[in-house]
XYZ file of C-alpha atoms in Angstrom:
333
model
C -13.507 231.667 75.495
C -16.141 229.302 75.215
C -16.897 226.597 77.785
C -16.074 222.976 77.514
C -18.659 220.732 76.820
C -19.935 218.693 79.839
C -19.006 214.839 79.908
C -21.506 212.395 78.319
C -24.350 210.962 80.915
C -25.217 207.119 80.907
C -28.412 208.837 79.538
C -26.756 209.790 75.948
C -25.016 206.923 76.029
C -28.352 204.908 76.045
C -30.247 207.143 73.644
C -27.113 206.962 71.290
C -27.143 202.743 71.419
C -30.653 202.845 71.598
C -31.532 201.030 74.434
C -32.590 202.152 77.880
C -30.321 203.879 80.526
C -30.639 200.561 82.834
C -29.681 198.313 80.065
C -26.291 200.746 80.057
C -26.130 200.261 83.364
C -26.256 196.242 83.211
C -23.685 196.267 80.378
C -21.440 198.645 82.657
C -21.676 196.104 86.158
C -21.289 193.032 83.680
C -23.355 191.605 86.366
C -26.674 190.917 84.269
C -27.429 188.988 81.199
C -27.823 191.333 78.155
C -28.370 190.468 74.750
C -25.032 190.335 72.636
C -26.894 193.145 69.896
C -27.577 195.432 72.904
C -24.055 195.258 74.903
C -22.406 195.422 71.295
C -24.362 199.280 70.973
C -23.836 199.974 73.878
C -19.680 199.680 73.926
C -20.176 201.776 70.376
C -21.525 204.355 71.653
C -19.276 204.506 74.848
C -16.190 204.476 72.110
C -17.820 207.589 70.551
C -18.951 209.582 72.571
C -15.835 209.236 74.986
C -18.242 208.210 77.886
C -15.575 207.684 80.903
C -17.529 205.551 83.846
C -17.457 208.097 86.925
C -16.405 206.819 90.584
C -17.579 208.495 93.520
C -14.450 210.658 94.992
C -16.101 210.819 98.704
C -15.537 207.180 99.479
C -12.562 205.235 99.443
C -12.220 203.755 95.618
C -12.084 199.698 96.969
C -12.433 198.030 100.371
C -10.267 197.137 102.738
C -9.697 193.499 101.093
C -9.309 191.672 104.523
C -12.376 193.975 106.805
C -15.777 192.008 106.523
C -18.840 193.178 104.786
C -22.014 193.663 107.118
C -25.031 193.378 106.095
C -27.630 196.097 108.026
C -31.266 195.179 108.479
C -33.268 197.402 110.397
C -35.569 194.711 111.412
C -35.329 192.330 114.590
C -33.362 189.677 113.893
C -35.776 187.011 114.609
C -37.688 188.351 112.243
C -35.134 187.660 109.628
C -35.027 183.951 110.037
C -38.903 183.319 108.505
C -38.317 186.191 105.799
C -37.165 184.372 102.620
C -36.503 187.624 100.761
C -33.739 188.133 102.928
C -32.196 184.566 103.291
C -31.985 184.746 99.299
C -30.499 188.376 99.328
C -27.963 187.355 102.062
C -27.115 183.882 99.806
C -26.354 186.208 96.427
C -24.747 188.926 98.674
C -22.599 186.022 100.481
C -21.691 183.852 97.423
C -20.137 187.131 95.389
C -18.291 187.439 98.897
C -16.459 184.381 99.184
C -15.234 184.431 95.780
C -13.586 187.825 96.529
C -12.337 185.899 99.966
C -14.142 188.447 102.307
C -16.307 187.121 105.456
C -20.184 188.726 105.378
C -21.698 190.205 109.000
C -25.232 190.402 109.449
C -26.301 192.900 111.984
C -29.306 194.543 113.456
C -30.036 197.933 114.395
C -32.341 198.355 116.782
C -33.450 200.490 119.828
C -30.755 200.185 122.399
C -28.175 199.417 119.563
C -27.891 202.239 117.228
C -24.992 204.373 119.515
C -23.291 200.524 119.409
C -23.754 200.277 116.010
C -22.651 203.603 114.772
C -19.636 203.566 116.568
C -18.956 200.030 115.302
C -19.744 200.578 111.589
C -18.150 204.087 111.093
C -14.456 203.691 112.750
C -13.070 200.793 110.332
C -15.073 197.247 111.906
C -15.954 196.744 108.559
C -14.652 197.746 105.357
C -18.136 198.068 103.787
C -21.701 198.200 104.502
C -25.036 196.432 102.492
C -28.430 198.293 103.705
C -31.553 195.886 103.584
C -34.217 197.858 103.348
C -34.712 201.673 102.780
C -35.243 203.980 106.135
C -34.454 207.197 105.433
C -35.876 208.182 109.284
C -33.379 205.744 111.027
C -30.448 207.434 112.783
C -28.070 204.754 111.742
C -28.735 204.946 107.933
C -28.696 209.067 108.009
C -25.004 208.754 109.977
C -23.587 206.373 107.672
C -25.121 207.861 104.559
C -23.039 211.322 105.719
C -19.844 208.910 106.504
C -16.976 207.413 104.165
C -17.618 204.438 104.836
C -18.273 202.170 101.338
C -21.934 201.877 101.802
C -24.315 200.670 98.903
C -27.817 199.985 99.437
C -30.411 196.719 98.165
C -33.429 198.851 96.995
C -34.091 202.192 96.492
C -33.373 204.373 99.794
C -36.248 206.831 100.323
C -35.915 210.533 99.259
C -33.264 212.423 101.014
C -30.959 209.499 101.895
C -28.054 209.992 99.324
C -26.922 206.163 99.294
C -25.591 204.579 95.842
C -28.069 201.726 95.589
C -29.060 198.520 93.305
C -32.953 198.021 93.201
C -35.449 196.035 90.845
C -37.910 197.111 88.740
C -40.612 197.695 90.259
C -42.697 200.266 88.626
C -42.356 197.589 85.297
C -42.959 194.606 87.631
C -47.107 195.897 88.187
C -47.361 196.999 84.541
C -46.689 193.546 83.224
C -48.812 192.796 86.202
C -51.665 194.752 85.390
C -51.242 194.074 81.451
C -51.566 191.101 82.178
C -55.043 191.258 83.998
C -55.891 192.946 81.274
C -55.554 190.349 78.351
C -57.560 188.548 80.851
C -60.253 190.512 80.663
C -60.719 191.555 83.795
C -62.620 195.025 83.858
C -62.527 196.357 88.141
C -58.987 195.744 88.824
C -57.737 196.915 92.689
C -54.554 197.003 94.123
C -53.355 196.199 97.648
C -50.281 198.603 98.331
C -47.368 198.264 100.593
C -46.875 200.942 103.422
C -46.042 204.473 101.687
C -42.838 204.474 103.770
C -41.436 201.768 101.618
C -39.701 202.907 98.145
C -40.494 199.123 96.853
C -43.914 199.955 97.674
C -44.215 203.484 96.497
C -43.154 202.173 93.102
C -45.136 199.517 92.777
C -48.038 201.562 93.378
C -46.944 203.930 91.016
C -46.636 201.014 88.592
C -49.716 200.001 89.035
C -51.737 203.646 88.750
C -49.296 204.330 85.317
C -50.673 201.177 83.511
C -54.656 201.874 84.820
C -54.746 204.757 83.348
C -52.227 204.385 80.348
C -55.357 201.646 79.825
C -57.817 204.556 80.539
C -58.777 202.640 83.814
C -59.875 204.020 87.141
C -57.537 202.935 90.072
C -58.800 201.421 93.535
C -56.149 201.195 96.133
C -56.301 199.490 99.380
C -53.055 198.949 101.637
C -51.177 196.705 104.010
C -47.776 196.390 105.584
C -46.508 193.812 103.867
C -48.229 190.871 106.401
C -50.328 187.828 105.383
C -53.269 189.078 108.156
C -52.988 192.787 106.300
C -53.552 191.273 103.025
C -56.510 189.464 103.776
C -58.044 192.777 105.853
C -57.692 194.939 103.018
C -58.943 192.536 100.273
C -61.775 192.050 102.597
C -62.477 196.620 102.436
C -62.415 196.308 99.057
C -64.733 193.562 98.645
C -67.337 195.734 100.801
C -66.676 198.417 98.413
C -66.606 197.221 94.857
C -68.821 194.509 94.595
C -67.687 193.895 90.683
C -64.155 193.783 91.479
C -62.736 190.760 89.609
C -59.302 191.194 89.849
C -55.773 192.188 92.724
C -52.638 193.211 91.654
C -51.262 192.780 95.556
C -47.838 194.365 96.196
C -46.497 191.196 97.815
C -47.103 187.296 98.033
C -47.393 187.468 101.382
C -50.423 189.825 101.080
C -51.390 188.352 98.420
C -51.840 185.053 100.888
C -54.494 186.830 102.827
C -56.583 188.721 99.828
C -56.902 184.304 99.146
C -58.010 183.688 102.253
C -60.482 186.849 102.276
C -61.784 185.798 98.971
C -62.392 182.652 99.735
C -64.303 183.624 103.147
C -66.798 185.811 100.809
C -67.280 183.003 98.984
C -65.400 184.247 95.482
C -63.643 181.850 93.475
C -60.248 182.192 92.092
C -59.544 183.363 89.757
C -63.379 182.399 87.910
C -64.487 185.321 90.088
C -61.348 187.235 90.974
C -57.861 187.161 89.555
C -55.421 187.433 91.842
C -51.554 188.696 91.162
C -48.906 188.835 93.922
C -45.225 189.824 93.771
C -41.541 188.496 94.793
C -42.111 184.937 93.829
C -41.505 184.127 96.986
C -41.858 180.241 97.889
C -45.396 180.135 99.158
C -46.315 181.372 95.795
C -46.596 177.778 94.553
C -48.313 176.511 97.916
C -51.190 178.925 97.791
C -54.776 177.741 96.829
C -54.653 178.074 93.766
C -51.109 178.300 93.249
C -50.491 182.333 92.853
C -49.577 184.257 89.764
C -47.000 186.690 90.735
C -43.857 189.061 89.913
C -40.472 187.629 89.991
C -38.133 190.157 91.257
C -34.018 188.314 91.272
C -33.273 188.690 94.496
C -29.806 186.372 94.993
C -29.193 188.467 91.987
C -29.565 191.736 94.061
C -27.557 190.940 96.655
C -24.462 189.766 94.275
C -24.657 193.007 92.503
C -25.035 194.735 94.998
C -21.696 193.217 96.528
C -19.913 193.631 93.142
C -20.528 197.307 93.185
C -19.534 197.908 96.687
C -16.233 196.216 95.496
C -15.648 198.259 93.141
C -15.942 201.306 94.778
C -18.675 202.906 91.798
C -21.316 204.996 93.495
C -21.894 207.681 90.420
C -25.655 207.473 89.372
C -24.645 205.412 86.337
C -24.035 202.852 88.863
C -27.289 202.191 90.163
C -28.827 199.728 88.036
C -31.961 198.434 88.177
C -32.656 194.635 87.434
C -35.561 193.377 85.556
C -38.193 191.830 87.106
C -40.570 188.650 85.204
C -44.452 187.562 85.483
C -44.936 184.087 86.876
C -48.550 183.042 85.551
C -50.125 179.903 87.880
C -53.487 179.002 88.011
C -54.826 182.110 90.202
C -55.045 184.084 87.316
């Protein structure tokens, strides 16, 4: 007796359209422009090799239409009103929402909140849950990651949280970043990292490494946490450490705000002396001086898919796209 063969992965599926496994997994949401060529292959080669789009079996297969949505940060909420990132990520997450007639809660989890919280989220409240931001360490995240309640996540959740999540790319996001520092001639190119508790960072930094030494390059990393005053401390280290550098790929805008500042201190122009890349395209990114070249990650976009997906109940690994991310070139580059 011979056994039968296993089902076909989004992974065949893409290497049988020929196209990548996230451009099978845009065509799948329906969520994200695709080129009519590619989301042509790709329903031919679902249609032949029989691929049959898998749904999760440990949570419920749709929401409770009427429950609300809340959306978890694990951040202060006063810190939420001056992030932009997550005013656009709440407006996408919202907008795909009302159209489905379902109200959106934001909450925070915090100390003193969590047992609140818990109790709250995991015994029907809601009928689904959006995670901003990936903490695999916080109590709240590990409880609802181990309950049925629909749960899908905005970004990649760290290692050893098993959450069905939407993220962007970032890994591609510093390789057109760095590429592009590159056709600009730019020879000691440094990075300023996010905190190595953040995925978003992790693969950014990852990015960046992969297309240094794909260009037989020698990294220099520096980091931050993400804050305009971290930013401008680490551009300032590497300054006293690589006197040639001439370029920053910096892991966010708001980092990238400070490495300006720092530069400009030491008396370096930009980007006649350094180049200077950020990432999010985040509004300040045209206020800078000079206005800042950075990565454009769709972040309404996010939060919509995101939404969509927690909708329909998909949480296989086929459903966890990953949306592309774009170079913005200004003038500090």
């Amino acid at each position: 007796m011979t056994d039968e063969p296993s089902p076909p992965t989004v992974t065949e599926v893409a290497a049988a359209a020929g196209v990548s496994a996230a451009t099978v997994s845009r065509v799948l949401t329906g969520r994200v422009r695709v080129s009519t060529s590619a989301r042509v292959s790709v329903h031919d080669a679902i249609a032949q090799l029989g691929y049959v789009r898998h749904r999760g079996p440990r949570r419920p297969d749709r929401l409770p239409q009427r429950l609300p949505v809340a959306a978890l940060f694990f951040e202060p909420t006063a810190r939420l009103f001056h992030d932009t990132f997550s005013a656009k990520l709440l407006a996408g997450a919202e907008e795909e929402l009302t159209r489905h007639g379902i109200p959106l809660l934001t909450m925070s989890a915090t100390r003193g909140t969590i047992a609140s919280a818990t109790q709250f989220l995991t015994t029907g409240g809601v009928g689904g849950v959006l995670l901003l931001g990936g903490h695999s360490s916080h109590p709240l995240a590990v409880s609802l990651a181990a309950s049925r309640v629909p749960l899908r996540a905005t970004g990649r959740p760290a290692d050893g949280l098993d959450i069905p999540f939407v993220d962007v790319d970032n890994r591609d996001g510093a390789r057109q970043a760095v590429e592009h520092l590159i056709l600009r001639h730019r020879r000691a190119i440094a990075a300023i990292a996010g905190p190595p508790d953040s995925p978003a960072a992790v693969d950014r930094l990852d990015g960046y490494r992969r297309a240094m030494e794909a260009a037989g390059r020698v990294p220099h990393v520096a980091y931050g946490d993400f804050t305009t005053a971290s930013g401008g401390h680490a551009a300032a280290w590497l300054l006293d450490r690589m006197p040639r550098l001439d370029a920053l790929f910096v892991a966010s805008d708001a980092m990238a705000a400070g490495a300006l500042q720092a530069l400009r201190k030491a008396g370096r122009r930009v980007p006649e002396d350094v180049a200077v890349v950020g990432f999010d395209d985040a509004p300040l990114a045209s206020y800078t001086t000079p206005p800042l070249t950075t990565v454009r990650q769709p972040v309404s976009e996010l939060g919509a898919v995101a939404v969509a997906l927690l909708l329909s109940g998909s949480e296989g690994e086929q459903d966890c796209p990953v949306l592309p991310t774009e170079l913005v070139v200004r003038a500090s580059s």
